[in-house]
mmCIF file with all atom_site columns, C-alpha atoms in Angstrom:
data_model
loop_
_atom_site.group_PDB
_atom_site.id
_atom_site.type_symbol
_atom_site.label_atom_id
_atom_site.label_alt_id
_atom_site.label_comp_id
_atom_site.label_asym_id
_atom_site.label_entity_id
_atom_site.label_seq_id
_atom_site.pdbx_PDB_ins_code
_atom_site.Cartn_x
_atom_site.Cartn_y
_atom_site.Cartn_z
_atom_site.occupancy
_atom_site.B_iso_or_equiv
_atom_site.pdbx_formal_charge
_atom_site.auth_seq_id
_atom_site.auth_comp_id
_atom_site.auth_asym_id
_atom_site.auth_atom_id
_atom_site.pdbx_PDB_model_num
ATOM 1   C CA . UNK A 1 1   ? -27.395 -25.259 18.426  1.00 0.00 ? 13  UNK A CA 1
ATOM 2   C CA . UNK A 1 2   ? -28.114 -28.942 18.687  1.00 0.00 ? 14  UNK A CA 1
ATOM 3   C CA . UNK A 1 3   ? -24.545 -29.750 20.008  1.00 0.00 ? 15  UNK A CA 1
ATOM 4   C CA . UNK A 1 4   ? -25.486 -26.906 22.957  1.00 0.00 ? 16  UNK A CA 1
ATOM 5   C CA . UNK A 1 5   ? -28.412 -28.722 24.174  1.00 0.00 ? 17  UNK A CA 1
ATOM 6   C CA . UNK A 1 6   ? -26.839 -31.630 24.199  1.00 0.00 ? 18  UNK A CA 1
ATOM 7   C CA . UNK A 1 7   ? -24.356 -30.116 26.352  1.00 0.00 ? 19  UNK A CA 1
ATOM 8   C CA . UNK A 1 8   ? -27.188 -28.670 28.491  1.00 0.00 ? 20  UNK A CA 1
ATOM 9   C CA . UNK A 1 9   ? -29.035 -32.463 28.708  1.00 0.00 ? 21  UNK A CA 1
ATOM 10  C CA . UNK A 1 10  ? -26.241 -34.389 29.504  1.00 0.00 ? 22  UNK A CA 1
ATOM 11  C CA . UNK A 1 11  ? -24.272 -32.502 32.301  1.00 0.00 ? 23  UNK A CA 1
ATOM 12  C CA . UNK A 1 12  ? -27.098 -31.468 34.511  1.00 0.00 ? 24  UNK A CA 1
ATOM 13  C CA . UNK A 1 13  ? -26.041 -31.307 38.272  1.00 0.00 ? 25  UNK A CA 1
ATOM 14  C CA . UNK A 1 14  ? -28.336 -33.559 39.556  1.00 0.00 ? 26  UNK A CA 1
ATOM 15  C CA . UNK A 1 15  ? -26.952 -35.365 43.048  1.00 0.00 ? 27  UNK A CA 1
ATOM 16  C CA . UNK A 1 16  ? -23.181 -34.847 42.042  1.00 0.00 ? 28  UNK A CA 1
ATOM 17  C CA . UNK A 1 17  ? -20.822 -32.797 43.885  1.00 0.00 ? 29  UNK A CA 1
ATOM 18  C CA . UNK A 1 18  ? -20.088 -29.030 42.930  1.00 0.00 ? 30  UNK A CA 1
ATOM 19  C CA . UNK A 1 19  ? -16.685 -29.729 42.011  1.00 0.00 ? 31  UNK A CA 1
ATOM 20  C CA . UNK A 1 20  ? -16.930 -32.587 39.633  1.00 0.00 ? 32  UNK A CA 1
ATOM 21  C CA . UNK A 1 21  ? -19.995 -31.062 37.873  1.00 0.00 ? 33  UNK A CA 1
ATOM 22  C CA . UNK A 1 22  ? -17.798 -28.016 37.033  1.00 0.00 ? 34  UNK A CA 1
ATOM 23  C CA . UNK A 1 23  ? -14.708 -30.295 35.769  1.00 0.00 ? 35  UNK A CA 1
ATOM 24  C CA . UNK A 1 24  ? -17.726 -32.070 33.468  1.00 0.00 ? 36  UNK A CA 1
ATOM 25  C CA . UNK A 1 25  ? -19.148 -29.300 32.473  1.00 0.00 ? 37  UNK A CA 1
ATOM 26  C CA . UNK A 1 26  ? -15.708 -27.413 31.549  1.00 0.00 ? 38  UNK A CA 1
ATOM 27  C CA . UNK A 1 27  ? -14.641 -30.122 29.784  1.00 0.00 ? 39  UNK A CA 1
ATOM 28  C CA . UNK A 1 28  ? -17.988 -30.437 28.055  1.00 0.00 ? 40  UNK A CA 1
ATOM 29  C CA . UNK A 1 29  ? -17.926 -26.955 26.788  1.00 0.00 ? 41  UNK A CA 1
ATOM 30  C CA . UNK A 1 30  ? -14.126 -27.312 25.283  1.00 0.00 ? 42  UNK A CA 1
ATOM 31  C CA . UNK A 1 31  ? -15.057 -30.227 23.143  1.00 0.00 ? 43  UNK A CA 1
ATOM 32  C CA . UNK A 1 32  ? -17.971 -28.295 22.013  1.00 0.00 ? 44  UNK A CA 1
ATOM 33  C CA . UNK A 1 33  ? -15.842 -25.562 21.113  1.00 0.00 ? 45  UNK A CA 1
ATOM 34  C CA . UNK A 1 34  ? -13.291 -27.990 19.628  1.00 0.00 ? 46  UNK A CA 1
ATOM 35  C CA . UNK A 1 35  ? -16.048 -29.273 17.598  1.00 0.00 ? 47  UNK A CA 1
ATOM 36  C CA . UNK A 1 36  ? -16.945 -26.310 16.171  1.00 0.00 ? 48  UNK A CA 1
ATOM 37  C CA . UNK A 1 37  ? -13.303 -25.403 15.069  1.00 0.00 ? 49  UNK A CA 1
ATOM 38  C CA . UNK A 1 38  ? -13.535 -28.114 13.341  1.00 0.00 ? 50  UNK A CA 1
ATOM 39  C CA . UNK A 1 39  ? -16.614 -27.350 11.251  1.00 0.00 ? 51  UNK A CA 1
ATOM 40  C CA . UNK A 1 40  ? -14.673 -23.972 10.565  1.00 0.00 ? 52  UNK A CA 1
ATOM 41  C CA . UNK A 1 41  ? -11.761 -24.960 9.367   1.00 0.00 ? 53  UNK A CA 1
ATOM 42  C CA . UNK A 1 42  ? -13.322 -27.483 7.042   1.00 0.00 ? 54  UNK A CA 1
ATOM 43  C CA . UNK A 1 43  ? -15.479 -24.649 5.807   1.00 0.00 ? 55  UNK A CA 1
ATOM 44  C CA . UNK A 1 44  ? -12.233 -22.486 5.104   1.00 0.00 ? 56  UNK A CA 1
ATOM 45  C CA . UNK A 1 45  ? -11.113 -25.609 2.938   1.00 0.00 ? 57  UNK A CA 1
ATOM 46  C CA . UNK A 1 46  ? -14.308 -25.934 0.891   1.00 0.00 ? 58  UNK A CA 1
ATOM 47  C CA . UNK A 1 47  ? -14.997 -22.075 0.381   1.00 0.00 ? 59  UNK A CA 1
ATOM 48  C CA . UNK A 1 48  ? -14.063 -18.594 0.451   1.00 0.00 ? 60  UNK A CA 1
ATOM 49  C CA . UNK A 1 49  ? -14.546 -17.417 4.610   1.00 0.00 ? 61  UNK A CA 1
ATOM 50  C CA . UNK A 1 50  ? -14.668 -13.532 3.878   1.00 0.00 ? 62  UNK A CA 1
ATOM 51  C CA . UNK A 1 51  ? -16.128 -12.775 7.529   1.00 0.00 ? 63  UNK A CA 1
ATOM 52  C CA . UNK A 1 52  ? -17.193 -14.472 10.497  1.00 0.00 ? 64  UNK A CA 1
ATOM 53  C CA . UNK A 1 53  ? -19.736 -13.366 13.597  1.00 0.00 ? 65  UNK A CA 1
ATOM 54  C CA . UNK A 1 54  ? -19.064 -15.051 17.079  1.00 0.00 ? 66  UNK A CA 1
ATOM 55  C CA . UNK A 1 55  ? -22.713 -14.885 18.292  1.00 0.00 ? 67  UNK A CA 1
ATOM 56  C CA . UNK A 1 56  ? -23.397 -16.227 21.727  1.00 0.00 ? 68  UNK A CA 1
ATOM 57  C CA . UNK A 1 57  ? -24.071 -16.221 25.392  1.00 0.00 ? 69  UNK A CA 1
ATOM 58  C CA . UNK A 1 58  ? -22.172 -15.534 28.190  1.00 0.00 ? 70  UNK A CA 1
ATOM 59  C CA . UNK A 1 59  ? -18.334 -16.729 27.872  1.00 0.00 ? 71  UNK A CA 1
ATOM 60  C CA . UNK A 1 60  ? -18.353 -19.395 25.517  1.00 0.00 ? 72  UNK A CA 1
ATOM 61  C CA . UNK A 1 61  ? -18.008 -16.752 22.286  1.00 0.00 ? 73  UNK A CA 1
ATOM 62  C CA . UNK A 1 62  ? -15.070 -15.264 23.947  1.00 0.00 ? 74  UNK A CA 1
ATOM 63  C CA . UNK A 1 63  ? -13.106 -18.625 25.136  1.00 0.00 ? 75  UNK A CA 1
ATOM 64  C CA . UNK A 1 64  ? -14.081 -19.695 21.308  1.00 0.00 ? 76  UNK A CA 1
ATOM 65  C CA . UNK A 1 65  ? -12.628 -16.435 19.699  1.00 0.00 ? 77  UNK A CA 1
ATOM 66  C CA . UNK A 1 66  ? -9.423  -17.299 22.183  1.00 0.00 ? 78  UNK A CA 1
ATOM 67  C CA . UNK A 1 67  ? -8.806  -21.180 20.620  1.00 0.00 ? 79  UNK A CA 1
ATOM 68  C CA . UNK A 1 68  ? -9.201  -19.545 17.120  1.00 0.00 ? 80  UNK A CA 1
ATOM 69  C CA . UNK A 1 69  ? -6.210  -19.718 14.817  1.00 0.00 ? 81  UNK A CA 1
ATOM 70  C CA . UNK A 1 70  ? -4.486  -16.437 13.536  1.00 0.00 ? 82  UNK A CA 1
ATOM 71  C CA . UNK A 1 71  ? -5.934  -16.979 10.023  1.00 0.00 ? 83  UNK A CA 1
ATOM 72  C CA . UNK A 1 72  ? -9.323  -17.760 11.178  1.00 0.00 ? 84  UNK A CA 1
ATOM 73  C CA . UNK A 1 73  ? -9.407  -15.167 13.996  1.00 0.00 ? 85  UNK A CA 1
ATOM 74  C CA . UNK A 1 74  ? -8.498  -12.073 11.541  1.00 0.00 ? 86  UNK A CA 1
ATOM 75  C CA . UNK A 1 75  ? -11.904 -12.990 9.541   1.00 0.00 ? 87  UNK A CA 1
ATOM 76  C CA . UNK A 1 76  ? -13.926 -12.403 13.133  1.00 0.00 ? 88  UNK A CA 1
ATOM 77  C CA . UNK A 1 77  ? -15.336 -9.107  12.572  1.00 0.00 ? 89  UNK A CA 1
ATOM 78  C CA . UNK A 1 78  ? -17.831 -8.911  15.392  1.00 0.00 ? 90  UNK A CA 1
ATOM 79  C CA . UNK A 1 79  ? -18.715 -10.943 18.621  1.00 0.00 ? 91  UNK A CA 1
ATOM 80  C CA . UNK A 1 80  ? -22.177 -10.287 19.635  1.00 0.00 ? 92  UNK A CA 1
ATOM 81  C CA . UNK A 1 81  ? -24.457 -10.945 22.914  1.00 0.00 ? 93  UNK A CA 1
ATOM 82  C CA . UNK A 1 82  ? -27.916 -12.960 21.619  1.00 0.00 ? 94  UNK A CA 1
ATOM 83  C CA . UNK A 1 83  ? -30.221 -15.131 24.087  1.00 0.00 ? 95  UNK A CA 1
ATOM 84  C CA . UNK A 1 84  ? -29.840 -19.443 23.535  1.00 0.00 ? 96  UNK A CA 1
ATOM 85  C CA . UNK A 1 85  ? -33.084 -19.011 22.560  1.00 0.00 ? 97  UNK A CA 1
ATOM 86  C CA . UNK A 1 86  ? -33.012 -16.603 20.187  1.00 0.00 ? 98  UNK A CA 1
ATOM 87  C CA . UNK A 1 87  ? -35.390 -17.292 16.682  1.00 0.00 ? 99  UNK A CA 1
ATOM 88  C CA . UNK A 1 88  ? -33.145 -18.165 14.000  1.00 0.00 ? 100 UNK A CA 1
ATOM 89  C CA . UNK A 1 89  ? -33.901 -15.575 12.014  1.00 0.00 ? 101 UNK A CA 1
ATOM 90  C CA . UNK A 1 90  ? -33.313 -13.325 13.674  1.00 0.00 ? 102 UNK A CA 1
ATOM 91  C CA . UNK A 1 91  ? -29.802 -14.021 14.748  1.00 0.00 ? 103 UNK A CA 1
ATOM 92  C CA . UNK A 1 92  ? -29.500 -13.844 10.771  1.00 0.00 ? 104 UNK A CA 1
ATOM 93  C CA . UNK A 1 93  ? -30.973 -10.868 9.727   1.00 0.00 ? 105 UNK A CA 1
ATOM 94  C CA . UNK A 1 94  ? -28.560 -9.276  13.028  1.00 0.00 ? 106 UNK A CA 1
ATOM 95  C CA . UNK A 1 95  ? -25.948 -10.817 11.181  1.00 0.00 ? 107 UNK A CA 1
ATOM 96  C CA . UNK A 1 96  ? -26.182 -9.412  7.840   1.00 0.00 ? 108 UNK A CA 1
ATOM 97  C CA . UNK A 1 97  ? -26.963 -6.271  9.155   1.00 0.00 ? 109 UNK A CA 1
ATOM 98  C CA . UNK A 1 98  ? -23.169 -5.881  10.658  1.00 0.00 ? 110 UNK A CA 1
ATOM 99  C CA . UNK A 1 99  ? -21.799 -7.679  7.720   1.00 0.00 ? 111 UNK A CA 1
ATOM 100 C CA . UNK A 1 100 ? -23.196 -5.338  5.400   1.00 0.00 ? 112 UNK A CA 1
ATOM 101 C CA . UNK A 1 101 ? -22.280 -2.659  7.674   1.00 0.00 ? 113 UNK A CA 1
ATOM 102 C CA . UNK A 1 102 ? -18.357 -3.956  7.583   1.00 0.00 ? 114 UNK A CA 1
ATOM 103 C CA . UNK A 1 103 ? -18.787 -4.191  4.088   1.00 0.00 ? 115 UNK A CA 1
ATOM 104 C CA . UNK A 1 104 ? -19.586 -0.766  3.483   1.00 0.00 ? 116 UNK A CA 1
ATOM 105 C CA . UNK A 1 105 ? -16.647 0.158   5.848   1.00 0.00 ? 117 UNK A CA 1
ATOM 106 C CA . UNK A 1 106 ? -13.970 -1.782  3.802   1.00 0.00 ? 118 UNK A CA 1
ATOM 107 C CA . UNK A 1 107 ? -14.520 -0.379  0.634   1.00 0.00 ? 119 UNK A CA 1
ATOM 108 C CA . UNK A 1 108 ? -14.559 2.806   1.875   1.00 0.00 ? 120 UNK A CA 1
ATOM 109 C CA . UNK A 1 109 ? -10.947 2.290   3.290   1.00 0.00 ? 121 UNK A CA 1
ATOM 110 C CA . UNK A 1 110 ? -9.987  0.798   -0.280  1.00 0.00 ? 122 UNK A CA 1
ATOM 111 C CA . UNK A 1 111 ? -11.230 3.528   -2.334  1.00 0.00 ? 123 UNK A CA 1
ATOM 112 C CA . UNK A 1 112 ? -9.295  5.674   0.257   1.00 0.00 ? 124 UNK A CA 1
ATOM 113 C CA . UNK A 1 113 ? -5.923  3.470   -0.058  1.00 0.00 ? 125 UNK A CA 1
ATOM 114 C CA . UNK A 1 114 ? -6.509  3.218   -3.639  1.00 0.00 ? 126 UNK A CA 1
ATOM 115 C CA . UNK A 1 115 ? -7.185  7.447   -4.047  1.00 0.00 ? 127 UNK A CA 1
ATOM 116 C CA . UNK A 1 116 ? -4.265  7.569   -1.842  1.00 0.00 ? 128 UNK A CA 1
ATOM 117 C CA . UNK A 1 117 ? -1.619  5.687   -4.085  1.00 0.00 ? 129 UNK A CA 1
ATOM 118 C CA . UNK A 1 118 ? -2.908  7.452   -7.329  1.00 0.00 ? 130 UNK A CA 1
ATOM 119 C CA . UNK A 1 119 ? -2.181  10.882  -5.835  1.00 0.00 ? 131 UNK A CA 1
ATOM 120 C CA . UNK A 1 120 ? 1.362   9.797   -4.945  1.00 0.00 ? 132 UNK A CA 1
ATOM 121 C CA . UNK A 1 121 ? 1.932   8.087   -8.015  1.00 0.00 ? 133 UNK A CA 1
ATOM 122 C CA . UNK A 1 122 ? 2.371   5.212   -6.089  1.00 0.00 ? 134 UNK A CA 1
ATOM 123 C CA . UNK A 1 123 ? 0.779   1.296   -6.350  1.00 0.00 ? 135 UNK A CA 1
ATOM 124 C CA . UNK A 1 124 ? -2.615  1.834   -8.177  1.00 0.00 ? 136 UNK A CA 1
ATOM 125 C CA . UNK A 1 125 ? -3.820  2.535   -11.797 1.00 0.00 ? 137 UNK A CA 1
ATOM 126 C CA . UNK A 1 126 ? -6.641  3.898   -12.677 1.00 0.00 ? 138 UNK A CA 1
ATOM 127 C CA . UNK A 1 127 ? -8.700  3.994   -16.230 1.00 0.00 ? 139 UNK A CA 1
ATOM 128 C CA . UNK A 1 128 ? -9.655  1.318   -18.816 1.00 0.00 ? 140 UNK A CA 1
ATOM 129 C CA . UNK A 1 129 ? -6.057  0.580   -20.634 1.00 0.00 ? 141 UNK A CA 1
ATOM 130 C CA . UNK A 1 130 ? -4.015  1.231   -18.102 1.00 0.00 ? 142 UNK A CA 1
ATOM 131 C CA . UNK A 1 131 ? -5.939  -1.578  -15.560 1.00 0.00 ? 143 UNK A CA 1
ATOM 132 C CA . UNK A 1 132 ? -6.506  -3.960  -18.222 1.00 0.00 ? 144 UNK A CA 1
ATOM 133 C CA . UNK A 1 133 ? -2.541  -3.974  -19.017 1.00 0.00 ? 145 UNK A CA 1
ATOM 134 C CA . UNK A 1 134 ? -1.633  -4.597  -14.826 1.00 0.00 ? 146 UNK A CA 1
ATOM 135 C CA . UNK A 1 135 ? -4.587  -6.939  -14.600 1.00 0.00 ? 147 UNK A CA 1
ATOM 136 C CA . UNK A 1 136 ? -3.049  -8.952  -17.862 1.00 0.00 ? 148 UNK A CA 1
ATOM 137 C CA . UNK A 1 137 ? 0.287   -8.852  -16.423 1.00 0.00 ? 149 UNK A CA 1
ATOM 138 C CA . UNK A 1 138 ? -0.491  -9.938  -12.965 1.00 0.00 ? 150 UNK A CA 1
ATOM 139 C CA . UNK A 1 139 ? 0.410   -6.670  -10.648 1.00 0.00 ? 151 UNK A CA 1
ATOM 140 C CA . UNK A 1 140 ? -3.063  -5.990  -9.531  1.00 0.00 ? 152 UNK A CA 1
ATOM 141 C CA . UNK A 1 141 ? -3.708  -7.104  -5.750  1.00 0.00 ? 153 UNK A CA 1
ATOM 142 C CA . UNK A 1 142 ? -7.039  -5.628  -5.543  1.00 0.00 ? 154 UNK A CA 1
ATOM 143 C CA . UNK A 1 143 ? -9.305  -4.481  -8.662  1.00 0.00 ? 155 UNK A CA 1
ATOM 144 C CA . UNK A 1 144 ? -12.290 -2.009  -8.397  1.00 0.00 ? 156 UNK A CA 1
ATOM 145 C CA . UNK A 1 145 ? -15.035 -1.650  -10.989 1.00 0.00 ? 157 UNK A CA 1
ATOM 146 C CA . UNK A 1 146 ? -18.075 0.184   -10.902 1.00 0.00 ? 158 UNK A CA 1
ATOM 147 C CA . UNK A 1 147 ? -20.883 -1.772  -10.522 1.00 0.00 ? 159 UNK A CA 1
ATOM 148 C CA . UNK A 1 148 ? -23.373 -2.739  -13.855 1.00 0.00 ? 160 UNK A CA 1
ATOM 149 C CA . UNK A 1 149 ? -20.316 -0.997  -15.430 1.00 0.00 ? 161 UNK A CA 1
ATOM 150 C CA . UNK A 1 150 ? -19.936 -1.951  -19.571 1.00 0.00 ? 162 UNK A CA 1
ATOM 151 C CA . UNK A 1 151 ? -17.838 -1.118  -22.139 1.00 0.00 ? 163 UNK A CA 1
ATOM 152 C CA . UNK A 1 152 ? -18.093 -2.552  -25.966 1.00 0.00 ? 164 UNK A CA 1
ATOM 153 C CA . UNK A 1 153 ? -15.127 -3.922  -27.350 1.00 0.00 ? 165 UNK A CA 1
ATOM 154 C CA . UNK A 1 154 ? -13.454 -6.793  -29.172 1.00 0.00 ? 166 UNK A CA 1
ATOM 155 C CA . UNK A 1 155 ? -10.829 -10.218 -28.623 1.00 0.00 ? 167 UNK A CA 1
ATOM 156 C CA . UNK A 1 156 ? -8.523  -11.702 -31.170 1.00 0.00 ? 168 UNK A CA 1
ATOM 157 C CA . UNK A 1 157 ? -9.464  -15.271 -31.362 1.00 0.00 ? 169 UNK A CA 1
ATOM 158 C CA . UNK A 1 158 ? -5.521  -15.759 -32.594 1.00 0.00 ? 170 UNK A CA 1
ATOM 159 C CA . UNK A 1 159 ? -3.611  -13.623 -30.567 1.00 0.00 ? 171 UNK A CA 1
ATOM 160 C CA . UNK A 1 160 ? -6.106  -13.185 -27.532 1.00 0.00 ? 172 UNK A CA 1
ATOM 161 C CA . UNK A 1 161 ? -5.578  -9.206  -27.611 1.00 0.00 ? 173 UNK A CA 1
ATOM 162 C CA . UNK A 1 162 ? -8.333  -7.155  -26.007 1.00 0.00 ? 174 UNK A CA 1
ATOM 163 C CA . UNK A 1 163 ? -9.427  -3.485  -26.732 1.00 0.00 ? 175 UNK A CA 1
ATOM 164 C CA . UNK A 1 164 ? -12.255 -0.901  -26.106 1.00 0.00 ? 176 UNK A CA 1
ATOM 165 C CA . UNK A 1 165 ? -14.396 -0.234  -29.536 1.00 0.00 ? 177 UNK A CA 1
ATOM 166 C CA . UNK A 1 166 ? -15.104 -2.103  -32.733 1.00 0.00 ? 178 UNK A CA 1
ATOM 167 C CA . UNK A 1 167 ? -13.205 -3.395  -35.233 1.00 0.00 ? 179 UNK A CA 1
ATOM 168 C CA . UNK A 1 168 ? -13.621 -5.687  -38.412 1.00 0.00 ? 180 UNK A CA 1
ATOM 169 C CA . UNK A 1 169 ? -10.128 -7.787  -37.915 1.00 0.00 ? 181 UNK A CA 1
ATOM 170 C CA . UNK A 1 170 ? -7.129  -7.328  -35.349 1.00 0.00 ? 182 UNK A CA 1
ATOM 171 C CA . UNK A 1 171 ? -5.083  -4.656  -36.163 1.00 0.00 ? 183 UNK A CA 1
ATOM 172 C CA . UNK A 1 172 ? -2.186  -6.430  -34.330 1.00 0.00 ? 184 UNK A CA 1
ATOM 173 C CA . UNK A 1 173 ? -2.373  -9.682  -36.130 1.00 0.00 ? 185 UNK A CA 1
ATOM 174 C CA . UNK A 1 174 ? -5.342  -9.487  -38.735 1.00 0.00 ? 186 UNK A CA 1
ATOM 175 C CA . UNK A 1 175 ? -7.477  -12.719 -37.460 1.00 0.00 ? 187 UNK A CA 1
ATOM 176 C CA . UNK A 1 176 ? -10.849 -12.641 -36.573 1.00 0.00 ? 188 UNK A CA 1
ATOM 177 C CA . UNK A 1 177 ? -12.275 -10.770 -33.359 1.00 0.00 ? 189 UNK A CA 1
ATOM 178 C CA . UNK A 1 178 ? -15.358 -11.255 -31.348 1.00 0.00 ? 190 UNK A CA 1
ATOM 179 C CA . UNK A 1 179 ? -17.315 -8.919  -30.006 1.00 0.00 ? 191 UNK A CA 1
ATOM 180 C CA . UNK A 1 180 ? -17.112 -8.922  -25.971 1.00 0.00 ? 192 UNK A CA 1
ATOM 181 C CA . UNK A 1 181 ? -17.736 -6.526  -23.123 1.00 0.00 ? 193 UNK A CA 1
ATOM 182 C CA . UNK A 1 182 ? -14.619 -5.176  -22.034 1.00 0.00 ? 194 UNK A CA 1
ATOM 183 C CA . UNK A 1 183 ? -15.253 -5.291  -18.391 1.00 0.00 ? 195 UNK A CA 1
ATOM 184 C CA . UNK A 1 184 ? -16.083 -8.805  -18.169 1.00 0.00 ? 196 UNK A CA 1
ATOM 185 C CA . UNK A 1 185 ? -12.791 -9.459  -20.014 1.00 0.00 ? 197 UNK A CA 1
ATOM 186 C CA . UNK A 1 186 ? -10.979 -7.686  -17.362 1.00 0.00 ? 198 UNK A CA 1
ATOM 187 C CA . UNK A 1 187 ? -12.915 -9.485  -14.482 1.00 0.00 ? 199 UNK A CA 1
ATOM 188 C CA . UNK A 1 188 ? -12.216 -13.185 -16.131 1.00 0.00 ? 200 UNK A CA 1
ATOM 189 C CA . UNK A 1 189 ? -8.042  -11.994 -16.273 1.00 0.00 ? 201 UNK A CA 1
ATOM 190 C CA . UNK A 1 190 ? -8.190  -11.034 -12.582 1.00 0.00 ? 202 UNK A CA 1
ATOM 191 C CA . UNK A 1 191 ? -9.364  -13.936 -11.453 1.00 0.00 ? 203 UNK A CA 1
ATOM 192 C CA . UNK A 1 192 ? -7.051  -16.207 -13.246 1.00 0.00 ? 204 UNK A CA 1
ATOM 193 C CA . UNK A 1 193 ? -4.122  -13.948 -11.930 1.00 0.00 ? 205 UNK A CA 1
ATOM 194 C CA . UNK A 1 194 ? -5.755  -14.648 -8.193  1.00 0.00 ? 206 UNK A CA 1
ATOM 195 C CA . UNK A 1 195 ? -6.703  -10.859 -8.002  1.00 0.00 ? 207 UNK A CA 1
ATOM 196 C CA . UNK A 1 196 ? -9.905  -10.038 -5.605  1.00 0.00 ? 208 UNK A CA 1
ATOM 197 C CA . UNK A 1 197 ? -12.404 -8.297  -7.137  1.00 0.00 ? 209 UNK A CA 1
ATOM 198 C CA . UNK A 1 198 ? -14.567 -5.526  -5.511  1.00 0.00 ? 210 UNK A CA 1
ATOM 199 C CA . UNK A 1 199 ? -17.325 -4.042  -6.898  1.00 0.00 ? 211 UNK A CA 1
ATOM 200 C CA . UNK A 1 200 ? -18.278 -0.320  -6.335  1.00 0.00 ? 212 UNK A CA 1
ATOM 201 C CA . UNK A 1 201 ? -21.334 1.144   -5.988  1.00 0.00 ? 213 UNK A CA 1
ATOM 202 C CA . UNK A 1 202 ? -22.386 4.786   -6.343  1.00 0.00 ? 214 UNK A CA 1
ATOM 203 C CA . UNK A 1 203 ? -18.904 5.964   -5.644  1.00 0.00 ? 215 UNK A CA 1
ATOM 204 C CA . UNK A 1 204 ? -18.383 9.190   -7.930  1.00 0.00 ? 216 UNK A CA 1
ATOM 205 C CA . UNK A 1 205 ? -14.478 8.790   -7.490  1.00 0.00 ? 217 UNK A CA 1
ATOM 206 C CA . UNK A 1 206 ? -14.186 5.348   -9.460  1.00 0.00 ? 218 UNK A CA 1
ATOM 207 C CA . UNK A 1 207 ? -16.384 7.073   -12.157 1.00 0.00 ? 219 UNK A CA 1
ATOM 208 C CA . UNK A 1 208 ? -14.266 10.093  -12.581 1.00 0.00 ? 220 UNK A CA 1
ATOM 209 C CA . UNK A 1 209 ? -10.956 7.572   -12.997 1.00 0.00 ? 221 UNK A CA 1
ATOM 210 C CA . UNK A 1 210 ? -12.746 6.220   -15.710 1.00 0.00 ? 222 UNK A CA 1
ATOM 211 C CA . UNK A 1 211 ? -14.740 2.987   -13.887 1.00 0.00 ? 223 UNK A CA 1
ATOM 212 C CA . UNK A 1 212 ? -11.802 0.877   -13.284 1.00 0.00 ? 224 UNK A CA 1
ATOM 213 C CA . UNK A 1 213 ? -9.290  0.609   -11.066 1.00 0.00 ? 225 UNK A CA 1
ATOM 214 C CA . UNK A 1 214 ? -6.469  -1.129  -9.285  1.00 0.00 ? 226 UNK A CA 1
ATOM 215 C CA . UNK A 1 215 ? -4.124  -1.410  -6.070  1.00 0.00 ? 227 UNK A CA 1
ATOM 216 C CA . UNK A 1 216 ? -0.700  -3.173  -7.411  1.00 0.00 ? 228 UNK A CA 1
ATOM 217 C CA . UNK A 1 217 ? 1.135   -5.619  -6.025  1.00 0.00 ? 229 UNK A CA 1
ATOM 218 C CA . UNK A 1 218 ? 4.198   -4.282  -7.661  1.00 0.00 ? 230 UNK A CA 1
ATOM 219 C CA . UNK A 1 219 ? 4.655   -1.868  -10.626 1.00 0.00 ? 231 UNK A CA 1
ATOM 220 C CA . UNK A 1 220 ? 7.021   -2.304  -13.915 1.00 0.00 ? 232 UNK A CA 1
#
């Protein structure tokens, strides 16, 4: 917002022709916008960009949404009309009201791709061993678990095996086992393998496959 006023100060017509105060001002508003790419793509460097809202008046959020890069501009998932002058908060809450919104939307489709591939036998698996095995050996693209979901279980501190239940030594190896939560043992492999996690809420179908689920990259 600051870098707009300063745009606004600086290139006010006063006694100069028409013509020049238009070249100014356009060239003005594209280093602004420059400026701001900028900013983004240092963002994208430092953190996770999941979604991004243009907000803005007039042309500027459209000419910006034009310079964006391909990987930048498939994050945009709204551009929205809001006054210069606009309280803060406001812009936020609008914000988080159509991410949330988007959100909701995507894991819908996901659930729907995912309920898809299951009933074709296709890229997906679905229930506690059978996600836990893809998860371990890399295939899963996309892993769903129901949300505050928990399931008691064990690790082999030797051979780093996990399984559902208890035990009182591995029955693969016979060294010591800790106690863990199953779940969270699944969520920790994923995100070594570089697998994006989504966590589903009040959606009967996860619960009926058993809680866990996955969309594969590839199957075995």
């Amino acid at each position: 917002k600051k870098k707009a006023i300063d745009i606004i100060n600086k290139h006010k017509k006063g006694g100069m022709s028409q013509a020049r105060f238009q070249r100014l001002r356009k060239g003005a508003i594209d280093h602004f916008l420059k400026d701001i790419l900028e900013d983004i793509e240092k963002l994208f460097l430092k953190e996770e960009v999941v979604r991004i809202i243009i907000a803005g008046s007039g042309n500027a959020k459209t000419m910006f949404n034009n310079i964006l890069p391909p990987h930048i501009k498939s994050k945009v998932i709204d551009i929205i009309d809001i006054d210069f002058d606009e309280a803060e908060s406001r812009l936020i809450s609008k914000a988080k009201e159509i991410a949330l919104e988007d959100e909701k939307e995507t894991s819908e489709k996901n659930m729907s791709r995912l309920m898809g591939e299951i009933l074709k036998n296709g890229l997906a698996v679905h229930g506690l061993r059978e996600t836990m095995d893809a998860v371990i050996n890399g295939q899963v693209e996309l892993l769903f678990v129901n949300k505050g979901y928990q399931i008691r279980g064990w690790i082999c501190e030797k051979c780093q095996i996990v399984d559902s239940g208890v035990k009182d030594k591995c029955p693969y190896c016979g060294s010591r086992i800790s106690e863990v939560d199953v779940i969270e043992e699944i969520i920790e492999f994923a995100q070594r393998t570089g697998t994006t996690i989504e966590f589903v809420e009040d959606d009967p179908r996860l619960a009926k496959l058993g809680g866990v689920g996955g969309l594969l990259r590839f199957k075995t």
